[in-house]
PDB file of C-alpha atoms in Angstrom:
ATOM      1  CA  UNK W  13     155.282  46.547  37.859  1.00 50.00           C
ATOM      2  CA  UNK W  14     153.953  49.251  35.656  1.00 53.00           C
ATOM      3  CA  UNK W  15     150.391  48.871  34.594  1.00 53.00           C
ATOM      4  CA  UNK W  16     147.948  50.761  32.489  1.00 51.00           C
ATOM      5  CA  UNK W  17     145.111  48.612  31.229  1.00 59.00           C
ATOM      6  CA  UNK W  18     146.673  45.663  32.876  1.00 62.00           C
ATOM      7  CA  UNK W  19     146.565  46.742  36.507  1.00 60.00           C
ATOM      8  CA  UNK W  20     146.161  43.156  37.659  1.00 65.00           C
ATOM      9  CA  UNK W  21     149.900  42.718  36.600  1.00 71.00           C
ATOM     10  CA  UNK W  22     151.257  43.562  40.006  1.00 69.00           C
ATOM     11  CA  UNK W  23     149.105  40.894  41.675  1.00 68.00           C
ATOM     12  CA  UNK W  24     150.033  38.256  39.112  1.00 71.00           C
ATOM     13  CA  UNK W  25     153.786  39.005  39.755  1.00 73.00           C
ATOM     14  CA  UNK W  26     153.188  38.979  43.554  1.00 69.00           C
ATOM     15  CA  UNK W  27     151.646  35.439  43.273  1.00 69.00           C
ATOM     16  CA  UNK W  28     154.904  34.183  41.975  1.00 73.00           C
ATOM     17  CA  UNK W  29     157.252  35.717  44.594  1.00 70.00           C
ATOM     18  CA  UNK W  30     157.619  36.302  48.390  1.00 66.00           C
ATOM     19  CA  UNK W  31     159.263  39.735  47.617  1.00 67.00           C
ATOM     20  CA  UNK W  32     157.015  42.895  47.883  1.00 64.00           C
ATOM     21  CA  UNK W  33     155.805  44.199  44.489  1.00 69.00           C
ATOM     22  CA  UNK W  34     155.211  47.892  43.794  1.00 70.00           C
ATOM     23  CA  UNK W  35     152.535  48.679  41.362  1.00 71.00           C
ATOM     24  CA  UNK W  36     153.038  51.960  39.382  1.00 70.00           C
ATOM     25  CA  UNK W  37     149.821  53.117  37.719  1.00 69.00           C
ATOM     26  CA  UNK W  38     150.289  54.413  34.098  1.00 68.00           C
ATOM     27  CA  UNK W  39     148.067  57.126  32.701  1.00 67.00           C
ATOM     28  CA  UNK W  40     145.264  55.739  30.374  1.00 66.00           C
ATOM     29  CA  UNK W  41     142.875  57.500  28.173  1.00 66.00           C
ATOM     30  CA  UNK W  42     139.776  56.279  29.843  1.00 60.00           C
ATOM     31  CA  UNK W  43     140.228  57.457  33.499  1.00 62.00           C
ATOM     32  CA  UNK W  44     143.786  58.949  33.498  1.00 64.00           C
ATOM     33  CA  UNK W  45     145.189  55.922  35.331  1.00 65.00           C
ATOM     34  CA  UNK W  46     142.843  56.088  38.278  1.00 66.00           C
ATOM     35  CA  UNK W  47     141.274  52.778  37.255  1.00 64.00           C
ATOM     36  CA  UNK W  48     144.737  51.139  37.428  1.00 66.00           C
ATOM     37  CA  UNK W  49     145.504  52.639  40.848  1.00 66.00           C
ATOM     38  CA  UNK W  50     142.097  51.584  42.328  1.00 65.00           C
ATOM     39  CA  UNK W  51     142.698  48.068  40.963  1.00 64.00           C
ATOM     40  CA  UNK W  52     146.096  47.897  42.676  1.00 63.00           C
ATOM     41  CA  UNK W  53     144.806  49.121  46.151  1.00 60.00           C
ATOM     42  CA  UNK W  54     142.018  46.617  46.131  1.00 58.00           C
ATOM     43  CA  UNK W  55     144.382  43.511  46.086  1.00 55.00           C
ATOM     44  CA  UNK W  56     143.219  40.924  48.583  1.00 52.00           C
ATOM     45  CA  UNK W  57     144.943  40.943  52.104  1.00 54.00           C
ATOM     46  CA  UNK W  58     148.076  38.819  52.177  1.00 53.00           C
ATOM     47  CA  UNK W  59     149.227  39.975  48.636  1.00 50.00           C
ATOM     48  CA  UNK W  60     152.279  42.066  49.098  1.00 49.00           C
ATOM     49  CA  UNK W  61     151.399  44.681  46.573  1.00 52.00           C
ATOM     50  CA  UNK W  62     151.766  48.402  47.325  1.00 54.00           C
ATOM     51  CA  UNK W  63     151.188  51.475  45.159  1.00 51.00           C
ATOM     52  CA  UNK W  64     153.371  54.784  44.885  1.00 52.00           C
ATOM     53  CA  UNK W  65     150.668  57.300  44.150  1.00 58.00           C
ATOM     54  CA  UNK W  66     148.311  57.053  47.071  1.00 75.00           C
ATOM     55  CA  UNK W  67     149.496  60.357  48.776  1.00 79.00           C
ATOM     56  CA  UNK W  68     150.038  63.959  48.052  1.00 81.00           C
ATOM     57  CA  UNK W  69     151.683  66.717  50.138  1.00 85.00           C
ATOM     58  CA  UNK W  70     150.050  70.101  50.739  1.00 88.00           C
ATOM     59  CA  UNK W  71     151.478  73.054  52.818  1.00 90.00           C
ATOM     60  CA  UNK W  72     149.033  75.236  54.646  1.00 90.00           C
ATOM     61  CA  UNK W  73     149.237  78.825  53.164  1.00 89.00           C
ATOM     62  CA  UNK W  74     148.252  82.069  54.818  1.00 89.00           C
ATOM     63  CA  UNK W  75     145.482  82.781  52.202  1.00 88.00           C
ATOM     64  CA  UNK W  76     143.859  79.441  53.101  1.00 86.00           C
ATOM     65  CA  UNK W  77     143.276  80.537  56.693  1.00 88.00           C
ATOM     66  CA  UNK W  78     140.356  82.624  57.888  1.00 85.00           C
ATOM     67  CA  UNK W  79     140.851  85.830  59.968  1.00 86.00           C
ATOM     68  CA  UNK W  80     141.032  83.737  63.237  1.00 85.00           C
ATOM     69  CA  UNK W  81     143.942  81.691  61.774  1.00 84.00           C
ATOM     70  CA  UNK W  82     141.880  78.624  61.006  1.00 83.00           C
ATOM     71  CA  UNK W  83     141.970  76.570  57.880  1.00 82.00           C
ATOM     72  CA  UNK W  84     139.116  77.350  55.523  1.00 71.00           C
ATOM     73  CA  UNK W  85     137.110  74.082  55.313  1.00 73.00           C
ATOM     74  CA  UNK W  86     136.726  74.373  51.543  1.00 78.00           C
ATOM     75  CA  UNK W  87     140.422  74.155  51.101  1.00 82.00           C
ATOM     76  CA  UNK W  88     140.218  70.554  52.555  1.00 84.00           C
ATOM     77  CA  UNK W  89     137.692  69.809  49.848  1.00 81.00           C
ATOM     78  CA  UNK W  90     140.060  71.329  47.245  1.00 84.00           C
ATOM     79  CA  UNK W  91     142.829  69.099  48.531  1.00 85.00           C
ATOM     80  CA  UNK W  92     140.793  65.947  48.172  1.00 83.00           C
ATOM     81  CA  UNK W  93     139.615  67.053  44.710  1.00 80.00           C
ATOM     82  CA  UNK W  94     143.342  67.199  43.709  1.00 79.00           C
ATOM     83  CA  UNK W  95     143.632  63.432  44.408  1.00 77.00           C
ATOM     84  CA  UNK W  96     141.566  62.514  41.446  1.00 73.00           C
ATOM     85  CA  UNK W  97     142.017  63.366  37.752  1.00 70.00           C
ATOM     86  CA  UNK W  98     139.575  65.885  36.265  1.00 70.00           C
ATOM     87  CA  UNK W  99     138.408  63.247  33.711  1.00 70.00           C
ATOM     88  CA  UNK W 100     137.256  61.049  36.595  1.00 70.00           C
ATOM     89  CA  UNK W 101     134.993  63.668  38.035  1.00 71.00           C
ATOM     90  CA  UNK W 102     133.125  64.017  34.753  1.00 74.00           C
ATOM     91  CA  UNK W 103     132.129  60.374  34.757  1.00 73.00           C
ATOM     92  CA  UNK W 104     131.765  59.796  38.423  1.00 74.00           C
ATOM     93  CA  UNK W 105     130.072  62.645  40.321  1.00 78.00           C
ATOM     94  CA  UNK W 106     130.250  62.621  44.070  1.00 80.00           C
ATOM     95  CA  UNK W 107     127.103  61.150  45.676  1.00 84.00           C
ATOM     96  CA  UNK W 108     127.994  61.479  49.342  1.00 86.00           C
ATOM     97  CA  UNK W 109     130.817  63.178  51.256  1.00 85.00           C
ATOM     98  CA  UNK W 110     131.636  62.912  54.968  1.00 87.00           C
ATOM     99  CA  UNK W 111     134.474  64.797  56.807  1.00 88.00           C
ATOM    100  CA  UNK W 112     135.607  64.209  60.413  1.00 89.00           C
ATOM    101  CA  UNK W 113     137.900  66.991  61.760  1.00 87.00           C
ATOM    102  CA  UNK W 114     140.331  65.909  64.458  1.00 88.00           C
ATOM    103  CA  UNK W 115     142.781  68.794  64.812  1.00 85.00           C
ATOM    104  CA  UNK W 116     143.598  72.241  63.428  1.00 84.00           C
ATOM    105  CA  UNK W 117     145.950  72.760  60.576  1.00 86.00           C
ATOM    106  CA  UNK W 118     148.207  75.732  61.092  1.00 85.00           C
ATOM    107  CA  UNK W 119     150.067  77.955  58.778  1.00 88.00           C
ATOM    108  CA  UNK W 120     153.179  76.531  57.015  1.00 89.00           C
ATOM    109  CA  UNK W 121     152.462  72.982  58.261  1.00 89.00           C
ATOM    110  CA  UNK W 122     153.047  70.209  55.656  1.00 90.00           C
ATOM    111  CA  UNK W 123     150.068  67.917  55.530  1.00 90.00           C
ATOM    112  CA  UNK W 124     150.183  64.482  53.891  1.00 88.00           C
ATOM    113  CA  UNK W 125     146.893  63.252  52.326  1.00 88.00           C
ATOM    114  CA  UNK W 126     146.980  59.400  52.054  1.00 86.00           C
ATOM    115  CA  UNK W 127     143.988  57.637  50.401  1.00 83.00           C
ATOM    116  CA  UNK W 128     142.670  54.217  49.681  1.00 80.00           C
ATOM    117  CA  UNK W 129     139.340  52.444  48.962  1.00 68.00           C
ATOM    118  CA  UNK W 130     137.905  50.821  52.128  1.00 65.00           C
ATOM    119  CA  UNK W 131     135.847  47.599  52.119  1.00 63.00           C
ATOM    120  CA  UNK W 132     132.592  49.346  51.303  1.00 68.00           C
ATOM    121  CA  UNK W 133     134.072  50.855  48.128  1.00 64.00           C
ATOM    122  CA  UNK W 134     134.316  54.368  49.477  1.00 78.00           C
ATOM    123  CA  UNK W 135     137.365  56.507  48.942  1.00 83.00           C
ATOM    124  CA  UNK W 136     138.987  57.038  52.386  1.00 86.00           C
ATOM    125  CA  UNK W 137     141.223  59.993  52.907  1.00 89.00           C
ATOM    126  CA  UNK W 138     143.479  60.714  55.943  1.00 89.00           C
ATOM    127  CA  UNK W 139     145.268  64.100  56.414  1.00 91.00           C
ATOM    128  CA  UNK W 140     148.130  63.710  58.611  1.00 89.00           C
ATOM    129  CA  UNK W 141     150.928  66.040  59.910  1.00 89.00           C
ATOM    130  CA  UNK W 142     154.096  65.677  62.043  1.00 81.00           C
ATOM    131  CA  UNK W 143     153.385  65.978  65.797  1.00 75.00           C
ATOM    132  CA  UNK W 144     154.807  69.140  67.354  1.00 68.00           C
ATOM    133  CA  UNK W 145     155.368  67.642  70.746  1.00 67.00           C
ATOM    134  CA  UNK W 146     158.280  65.523  71.834  1.00 68.00           C
ATOM    135  CA  UNK W 147     156.487  62.206  71.179  1.00 69.00           C
ATOM    136  CA  UNK W 148     156.925  62.512  67.438  1.00 68.00           C
ATOM    137  CA  UNK W 149     155.011  60.475  64.965  1.00 74.00           C
ATOM    138  CA  UNK W 150     151.899  61.732  62.951  1.00 83.00           C
ATOM    139  CA  UNK W 151     148.706  63.470  64.020  1.00 86.00           C
ATOM    140  CA  UNK W 152     145.495  63.302  62.106  1.00 89.00           C
ATOM    141  CA  UNK W 153     144.061  66.722  60.877  1.00 90.00           C
ATOM    142  CA  UNK W 154     141.041  65.160  59.322  1.00 90.00           C
ATOM    143  CA  UNK W 155     139.592  62.075  57.660  1.00 90.00           C
ATOM    144  CA  UNK W 156     137.058  61.953  54.878  1.00 89.00           C
ATOM    145  CA  UNK W 157     134.938  59.377  52.979  1.00 87.00           C
ATOM    146  CA  UNK W 158     133.714  60.103  49.382  1.00 85.00           C
ATOM    147  CA  UNK W 159     131.103  57.909  47.687  1.00 84.00           C
ATOM    148  CA  UNK W 160     130.877  58.113  43.879  1.00 77.00           C
TER     149      UNK W 160
END
């Protein structure tokens, strides 16, 4: 269900079917489509609605590393900034920002940034990468909370 100024559409459709519904936010003039996306990710539990644009992929590049081979922390903030349209930042300045680092990002690794609004209305961001050991799965690089 594509939705711009009718972001509730995916939830309405989900109420009439047991099949999963994918909400696709459409760019709007007011917030660039972020308002639509945030409406979709706040659907109540039990409503089978998902969204397509709640992640981005970043590759750790050499110039982002310090001389010890560690990721420059300001790059993490840049990555989170890339999640939101520029128009959103003009009207919603960041009030508080918390980052919790779990593991080091290494050169050439692909990092997946997934985000959602938590129950307190904060933007929750998780940066994940493929595990390098035989166990497979994902390994968390950092998590962050942003309050607007």
